[in-house]
Amino acid sequence: MTHYAMVIDLNTCVGCNACMAACALENQTPVWDEHKWRTYVHDNEIGFGEDTHRRFFPRLCNHCDNPPCMTVCPTGATTKQPNGIVKVDQNLCMGCRACAMACPYHARVDVTYADVRRGRDFYGSDYRRRRPSVDKCSFCDHRVAKGQEPACVETCVGSARLFGDLDEPRDPVARMVASGVARPLLPHIGTRPSVYYIDDLRWRG
Amino acid sequence: MDVTMTYATQGIWTWWIAIYLYFGGLGAATLAVTFLTDMYLKPHRKLVLWGAGSGVVLLALGSLMLFTHLLDHRAVIHILNPLVLINQPTAWIAWGTQFIIWMMAWGVLYALPYVSETPALQRLPVIRQLLAQRLVRGIAGLVARHRKLVGWLAVINGVGVAVYTGLLLQSFPGVALWANPGVPLLFTVSAFSTAMAFLLLLMYTVIRDAADDVIRGLYERIDLVLIASKLVILASLFFYLQRGSESAMRSWELLWTDLGWLIGFIGFGLLVPFFLELRGVITGWATRMPIIAASVFGLTGGYLLRHYFMYAGVYAYPW
Amino acid sequence: MGWSLPRLSRRAFLKTTGYGTAGLSLLSPAGGFVGQAVGRDQVIEEVTYNICNFCSSLCNLKVTTHNRNGDKRIVKVDGNPHSTLNRGKLCARGQAGLRQTYDNDRIKTPLIRVEGSRRGEYAFRAATWEEAWDYIAKKTQEREIKPWEWTMVGGWTSCVFYMNWAVPFAMANEVPNIIASPMQHCVTTGHLGTDLVTGNFNIHDEILPDFDNAKYILFVANNASIGGVSTCRMVRFAQGRKNGAKVVALDPRCSETAAKADEWIRIRPGTDLAFMLALLRTLMTDNLYDAQFVERHTNLPFLLTRDEQGEWRLVTDDEGRPMVVADGTNDLHALPAFHHDNRRDIAGQTIVPALRAPQGLTVDGRPVATVFQAQLDEIAECTPEWAAEITGVPAETIARIAREFGTTRPAIVDPGWHGARFGNVLMLRRVQAMVQTLTGGIDSIGGWINSGEVHHKAAHMYQAYEKGKEIAAPMADLAGMHFAKMVIDAVSNGDNFSHGRPGWTWAWNAQEKAAGRFNVALPVMTDTGLRESVEGQVLWQGEPYLTRALVINAANPVRHYYPDTYWKETLSHENMDLVVLVDVLPSDTAPYADVILPNSTYLERSEPTVYGNGVNHDLAVTTRYAAIDPLYDTEEIADILLRLTEIISGNTDKFLDWVEMLTGLEAGPVKAVHARTRETHERGAFTAACREVSINQTAARIGTTPQRLDMVLRERGIYLEEDKHEVLSHWSMPRLMPVPTPSGRLEFYSGLLRSLRDAGHAEPNFNVLATYIPAECRVGLTMSDPLPPDEFYFTYGKSPTVSHGSTNSNNPVLWAINQFKDEIYKGVWIHPERAERLGIEHGDRIWLTNTKSGQRTDGRAYVTRLVHRDALFIYSSFGVENKALSRTHGEGTATSRLIPYQVEPVVAGFRSQEFTIKVAKA
Ligand SMILES: Nc1nc2c(c(=O)[nH]1)N[C@H]1C(S)=C(S)[C@@H](COP(=O)(O)OP(=O)(O)OC[C@H]3O[C@@H](n4cnc5c(=O)[nH]c(N)nc54)[C@H](O)[C@@H]3O)O[C@H]1N2
Ligand SMILES: Nc1nc2c(c(=O)[nH]1)N[C@H]1C(S)=C(S)[C@@H](COP(=O)(O)OP(=O)(O)OC[C@H]3O[C@@H](n4cnc5c(=O)[nH]c(N)nc54)[C@H](O)[C@@H]3O)O[C@H]1N2
Ligand code: SF4
Ligand code: SF4
Ligand code: SF4
Ligand code: SF4
Ligand code: SF4
Ligand SMILES: [Mo]
């Protein structure tokens, strides 16, 4: 079996936003609305007084193993593939946004009728979307199927995003996860994310 | 990991969902209560017609709210198909939609014999034509013979709808305010409480039959119990949130520092009707106005509860 | 609903520990699997290779197109996976680049100013190319614009990709005037400092530090050059960091790069030189240097003596060869004037040159000292304590970092990239190069490594010199400072032109010098004197040396020169008869043009030649292949220059000859092919001809066939000649061959500055050894004098998503990212303690007033502890005014509205931060 996962190493993310741009163009997201991305890189000031840090925090759908977005989805548009990827089928989705409410990671965005019209104009004859729906990161399953890395991973100038297979013990990603150095977000909620983070603050000072 | 937390309320499901949940709960509970009253307390044509009628209308309005806010209206077809329960058994919206559809269907059927006995309705053109049809008349006869079966089917679906409104919110694990077992309880109790208020309002205004005083008294008593239960559930929510997770504490802060929630909902939506009804039950009121007021307050409180619940759900994001 | 709860959006910092370990259970998915079954039209996917055009990191690109029902579109741009330069990765600008081609604001046809409108108004009518050419020709004739009255203004694109046409264009048409926008900001101001030591001089940086293998990395005023972003550097830096390198960053604000450092040193702006001098001094006094390396390969052991005026001069033998003293002796030895190794004297004797001459050593009766001793003496007072006072960084920290740096190997201090900012930056970068040299980390693993191309050029230049051969094609074959000297000679010497005039900037600075006023020693491709030339103040043999026509290509001086009014007024001046602008998008300079000529975008272009692979350590060639046909009626640069030649001098043959003379591209074959391509190409015929010949010639040089070269470039985008290890194994500089300085050694004592001093330039900027030059932000006050509550130092830097003051802030994808990060990217960073005292809150509109020049503009406060208390910071990417850039106009604060005209005396580098700003709530 394959279980795709991503490790994000906060130690080498420089907040360059290349992943956001790559994802947008690869997945034809509604870039005309600055709130609608499949992935975001936050730029936060953390710490106190002189002990201040600037942290870049990339986030995306966590491809949860126990995805609340899927359990609440009435149409069956959200599904979990055997390889761990949580997908949305634009043809089935009616856009009730229960999934967006259920997702603890703010991973879902609306693609409206207006967005689809803009998209046809913006992406031209290559526009792949046909219907409005809720959208989110797909782990670039169309690329992964061809043996490529997700667009954001491939271009990540800090090699902060790493993609791999948790079921392949020699995979560096699997090893980072198994060793506990890479950890998921909000594990107490029980979503069992497939996206893991390597902390950056422990390295400093 | 040391994290930066961002606390955010959502702007996805807002007042229109509050209305959907409110109308859903209110309509369904009203229908269920009237049918139960009709089946076990006293056959009551008017009550059934009002109950079924407002139930169906409220649910239709609520559903319309949801429908208009869908991103892709065409795809709604996937949840209208009853097979959705087999395909998506974990999705409360699937259950809810089916409950709503079937509650409306059984509700209309249950009321059908009464409709054909009601001259006022028979004067309405569409209804007249429908009732003239053999099939419809046949069905009405069939329903009359299996009144309790049909009634129970409607009631079960109605209760389903009321419970569903809470279960739906409970299924969103990121928000502590919603994802706890108190919520379905609170919403169910509230649905029935608002239904009581609604029916009392009806029975003090449009269905003013002195013979129904027993029913009124019963409803008032039931409502008292329901409001009391709500207070208990709220109290437990209060403590659960106050010392809860990041999400819970922020919701607590939002709710218990907000005058709309404290005075509007808890004060006027719960305590005032409670005491008005309590006095009504214990010593009685000289006029009907206090109970009418209690009902209006109760109904408003029901909406406020849902409104605040939607807006005060806090996501605690670790970035 | 009239009311709703206030939306909560609040942040807090939590320290939570012990997130449970990552238990993984593979839940089998519930719910039905819904297959994807969408019937689609047939899509034909194609891949072509290209080079990014958004910064001079020159990343190699893989461009994917989809052809659906005959409509071929570029759908994705990725890093070329075959490229060892950018390792298959691209920054946000590179990723989003394809939307430049599809930007609906593009210039789609030639544009001619609407009759009756004035420069400054964006009022143009669409025209055909013939109309545009006629317009230019008519104006040129009517107004009798002479060749020397033309000036070319070029951005980095024009330098990097079209220098081989631009310089011959200047020579053939006898237009000695070129302003190149990277020079005063970056190439001469910053790199020249490095180059004085290393001898390099490439158009856009030449050294790629080997971060992958470094153990200690020190960044001094770096950000866009690393993490913010130069992809080839960032990918290496990230690996270095993953490998555990310790990283220290000096920056008054927490830049993207500083955010990745183990230590972010909040240094006071403008004081880095003090920090670096203290570091240099510590390395020298504490013997924390690679003694073997510096003895052999630098001029540190060379002997110096002071002349009557107290000026340092090299001690030389009769033939002008440098002298050293052998270690442990008093024996003097002369060394070859140009060589890479000091271990062999002119007699062939093997010696160990001393870094410290014995006490009391004299030559011809004069006391002498080694460069090492003289340098140390020059900075004797530059202790960590001294630097602490100036920089605001504790002395212990400076001393510790100096020791760590000196004792960790390999260590890198990044050379730095953008210069400008302060009059002392050239010296700063020079000291950085000296510090790096002391570690021995030049052309070595984990140190600075010259590009494959620099090695290759230098090696061939030396071979030619050795054989006593004339350099055949100087622009192609001269390396480093040798190349710089050639270019300077070409335009500063009027004898190269039949009209006898040097460039006006040279005339102007000579004139000012003669008058005893401030002047610039090497105003290479600068704008000093432009305004004066337009106004008629520059004189040539008593006559005004006027500038009356400009051709601006891929440059946007109104936005990225200082101040904006200088250019607006100059461009609108009544003496200015003609302004021709070549661009792809309507920049802020476009409203000041008379004619706008649209260039194809980089993804629509097949370039006129084959290029080296930027700063890559590997030796490789690359080029662009057009991914699609041009969408609009656009033209190529080489063709535009050819056509302009017809108009200015009519001498197109001479143009081709100059191309051949300077670059080696043979005129005969180009002409022959051009005759053919003219028939097949409506546009770009000349470009296509040059390309064909270039591919033939490159193939011959590499030793392959044109077909094969073309095929490899088509299939991989890169033709690898030699990898880094091979390159270093035979061309390592200075271990195996000289560096391209005048002496072949890494130079602490600068011969070039010596000659400039001798020519009368006495400012400390011309010091032959490293020395301290204070920044002067307030007249008569030092940088450590306290600032009034409302006064701040000014700092700026590039945002990761925009190039310079370029038009790509209008790119819809980058625009959206910039919106998403609106406050951070477009705000004015101010420290909360300072803001509070001024009653300024996050998001408040504030006034910024330059205390020196009085320039005033506004901004929005971004209150953050990530900036030095004494400083304001803005990203220098915004402030577009032209509404024709429909998305970006009106956003942010433009640096060119705050920065006055202030340059330093060596190369007219902008002193773009040498002032203070008063802040007030609007
Ligand atoms: N405000 C501000 N000014 C700066 C800087 C900054 O960061 N901010 N940085 C400074 C530095 S370090 C440098 S090197 C210089 C660089 O300055 P320049 O080399 O001039 O670079 P850009 O500003 O990127 O681009 C200038 C113009 O080139 C146009 N252009 C883009 N692609 C093409 C093309 O394919 N063909 C043609 N013909 N035109 C094209 C753009 O539309 C833009 O108008 O700027 C300096 N000035
Ligand atoms: N995104 C992006 N990347 C680019 C380019 C681009 O246009 N956009 N252009 C390329 C080019 S041509 C160049 S020249 C390079 C420029 O690369 P850099 O020189 O690294 O560029 P900047 O971002 O201008 O400045 C770097 C840092 O200097 C800091 N700084 C300002 N004043 C001082 C000071 O007094 N002392 C210290 N220690 N730090 C100070 C700023 O806060 C900023 O973080 O970038 C290249 N890469
Ligand atoms: S992150 Fe959100 S959208 Fe993604 S799988 Fe988990 S719950 Fe679903
Ligand atoms: S919005 Fe679409 S994917 Fe999300 S729950 Fe509704 S139907 Fe499912
Ligand atoms: S995996 Fe693909 S879809 Fe997901 S964030 Fe990365 S690029 Fe976007
Ligand atoms: S591309 Fe990589 S380094 Fe850049 S912001 Fe995204 S995750 Fe961070
Ligand atoms: S660093 Fe970015 S903008 Fe510069 S060449 Fe590379 S991809 Fe292009
Ligand atoms: Mo630059």
mmCIF file of C-alpha atoms in Angstrom, chain C residues 457-567:
data_model
loop_
_atom_site.group_PDB
_atom_site.id
_atom_site.type_symbol
_atom_site.label_atom_id
_atom_site.label_comp_id
_atom_site.label_asym_id
_atom_site.label_seq_id
_atom_site.Cartn_x
_atom_site.Cartn_y
_atom_site.Cartn_z
ATOM 1 C CA LYS C 457 36.715 32.954 -19.916
ATOM 2 C CA ALA C 458 39.646 33.650 -17.618
ATOM 3 C CA ALA C 459 41.439 30.494 -18.685
ATOM 4 C CA HIS C 460 41.101 31.347 -22.344
ATOM 5 C CA MET C 461 42.104 34.918 -21.785
ATOM 6 C CA TYR C 462 45.287 33.802 -20.045
ATOM 7 C CA GLN C 463 46.058 31.340 -22.801
ATOM 8 C CA ALA C 464 45.706 34.107 -25.325
ATOM 9 C CA TYR C 465 47.879 36.457 -23.263
ATOM 10 C CA GLU C 466 50.501 33.783 -22.907
ATOM 11 C CA LYS C 467 50.632 33.236 -26.589
ATOM 12 C CA GLY C 468 50.812 36.978 -26.961
ATOM 13 C CA LYS C 469 47.661 36.847 -29.022
ATOM 14 C CA GLU C 470 45.317 39.733 -29.503
ATOM 15 C CA ILE C 471 41.997 39.018 -27.791
ATOM 16 C CA ALA C 472 39.791 38.271 -30.747
ATOM 17 C CA ALA C 473 36.376 39.090 -29.385
ATOM 18 C CA PRO C 474 36.847 41.095 -26.210
ATOM 19 C CA MET C 475 33.252 40.940 -25.037
ATOM 20 C CA ALA C 476 33.225 37.210 -25.292
ATOM 21 C CA ASP C 477 36.748 36.505 -24.232
ATOM 22 C CA LEU C 478 37.763 39.041 -21.622
ATOM 23 C CA ALA C 479 37.172 38.050 -18.060
ATOM 24 C CA GLY C 480 36.575 40.055 -14.942
ATOM 25 C CA MET C 481 38.169 43.448 -14.497
ATOM 26 C CA HIS C 482 39.844 43.079 -17.850
ATOM 27 C CA PHE C 483 36.409 43.153 -19.390
ATOM 28 C CA ALA C 484 35.322 46.082 -17.239
ATOM 29 C CA LYS C 485 38.371 48.044 -18.294
ATOM 30 C CA MET C 486 37.615 47.387 -21.945
ATOM 31 C CA VAL C 487 34.050 48.668 -21.603
ATOM 32 C CA ILE C 488 35.175 51.737 -19.662
ATOM 33 C CA ASP C 489 37.805 52.503 -22.266
ATOM 34 C CA ALA C 490 35.271 52.202 -25.047
ATOM 35 C CA VAL C 491 32.881 54.861 -23.808
ATOM 36 C CA SER C 492 35.121 57.132 -21.752
ATOM 37 C CA ASN C 493 37.535 57.810 -24.560
ATOM 38 C CA GLY C 494 36.314 60.158 -27.260
ATOM 39 C CA ASP C 495 39.025 58.947 -29.595
ATOM 40 C CA ASN C 496 36.965 55.853 -30.181
ATOM 41 C CA PHE C 497 34.429 57.946 -32.056
ATOM 42 C CA SER C 498 34.739 60.087 -35.145
ATOM 43 C CA HIS C 499 32.932 62.901 -33.329
ATOM 44 C CA GLY C 500 35.560 62.755 -30.612
ATOM 45 C CA ARG C 501 33.148 62.840 -27.718
ATOM 46 C CA PRO C 502 33.296 60.483 -24.757
ATOM 47 C CA GLY C 503 30.036 59.691 -23.025
ATOM 48 C CA TRP C 504 28.478 62.797 -21.499
ATOM 49 C CA THR C 505 28.831 61.355 -18.016
ATOM 50 C CA TRP C 506 32.602 61.249 -18.517
ATOM 51 C CA ALA C 507 32.604 64.749 -19.947
ATOM 52 C CA TRP C 508 30.472 66.056 -17.108
ATOM 53 C CA ASN C 509 32.525 64.477 -14.354
ATOM 54 C CA ALA C 510 35.758 65.717 -15.924
ATOM 55 C CA GLN C 511 34.227 69.172 -16.097
ATOM 56 C CA GLU C 512 33.191 69.067 -12.447
ATOM 57 C CA LYS C 513 36.575 67.766 -11.454
ATOM 58 C CA ALA C 514 38.271 70.578 -13.315
ATOM 59 C CA ALA C 515 36.048 72.993 -11.438
ATOM 60 C CA GLY C 516 37.045 71.373 -8.165
ATOM 61 C CA ARG C 517 33.542 70.167 -7.428
ATOM 62 C CA PHE C 518 32.214 66.771 -6.463
ATOM 63 C CA ASN C 519 32.769 64.301 -9.273
ATOM 64 C CA VAL C 520 32.728 60.616 -9.868
ATOM 65 C CA ALA C 521 35.874 58.715 -10.734
ATOM 66 C CA LEU C 522 34.339 55.851 -12.701
ATOM 67 C CA PRO C 523 30.834 56.861 -13.717
ATOM 68 C CA VAL C 524 30.431 53.658 -15.708
ATOM 69 C CA MET C 525 27.011 53.647 -17.353
ATOM 70 C CA THR C 526 25.585 55.983 -14.743
ATOM 71 C CA ASP C 527 23.125 58.833 -14.876
ATOM 72 C CA THR C 528 25.438 61.443 -13.345
ATOM 73 C CA GLY C 529 25.287 64.396 -15.660
ATOM 74 C CA LEU C 530 22.165 63.295 -17.507
ATOM 75 C CA ARG C 531 20.040 66.137 -16.278
ATOM 76 C CA GLU C 532 22.897 68.572 -16.879
ATOM 77 C CA SER C 533 23.393 67.214 -20.339
ATOM 78 C CA VAL C 534 19.710 67.630 -21.156
ATOM 79 C CA GLU C 535 19.733 71.134 -19.726
ATOM 80 C CA GLY C 536 22.810 72.063 -21.728
ATOM 81 C CA GLN C 537 25.259 72.396 -18.845
ATOM 82 C CA VAL C 538 27.638 69.708 -20.046
ATOM 83 C CA LEU C 539 30.151 71.280 -22.360
ATOM 84 C CA TRP C 540 32.315 69.727 -24.986
ATOM 85 C CA GLN C 541 34.967 72.009 -26.420
ATOM 86 C CA GLY C 542 32.922 74.960 -25.326
ATOM 87 C CA GLU C 543 29.739 73.698 -26.972
ATOM 88 C CA PRO C 544 26.810 72.246 -25.027
ATOM 89 C CA TYR C 545 26.925 68.456 -25.150
ATOM 90 C CA LEU C 546 23.212 67.853 -25.316
ATOM 91 C CA THR C 547 21.174 64.753 -24.760
ATOM 92 C CA ARG C 548 18.075 64.988 -26.902
ATOM 93 C CA ALA C 549 16.933 61.451 -27.499
ATOM 94 C CA LEU C 550 16.615 58.385 -25.345
ATOM 95 C CA VAL C 551 16.002 54.795 -26.140
ATOM 96 C CA ILE C 552 14.978 53.040 -22.974
ATOM 97 C CA ASN C 553 14.880 49.289 -23.089
ATOM 98 C CA ALA C 554 13.672 47.082 -20.260
ATOM 99 C CA ALA C 555 14.268 49.785 -17.728
ATOM 100 C CA ASN C 556 11.926 51.788 -15.597
ATOM 101 C CA PRO C 557 13.987 54.683 -14.257
ATOM 102 C CA VAL C 558 11.034 56.666 -12.929
ATOM 103 C CA ARG C 559 10.467 53.860 -10.458
ATOM 104 C CA HIS C 560 13.918 52.472 -9.792
ATOM 105 C CA TYR C 561 16.205 55.462 -9.999
ATOM 106 C CA TYR C 562 16.235 58.235 -7.451
ATOM 107 C CA PRO C 563 14.384 60.478 -7.108
ATOM 108 C CA ASP C 564 11.417 59.986 -9.419
ATOM 109 C CA THR C 565 11.269 63.731 -10.074
ATOM 110 C CA TYR C 566 14.797 63.694 -11.505
ATOM 111 C CA TRP C 567 13.607 61.435 -14.287
#
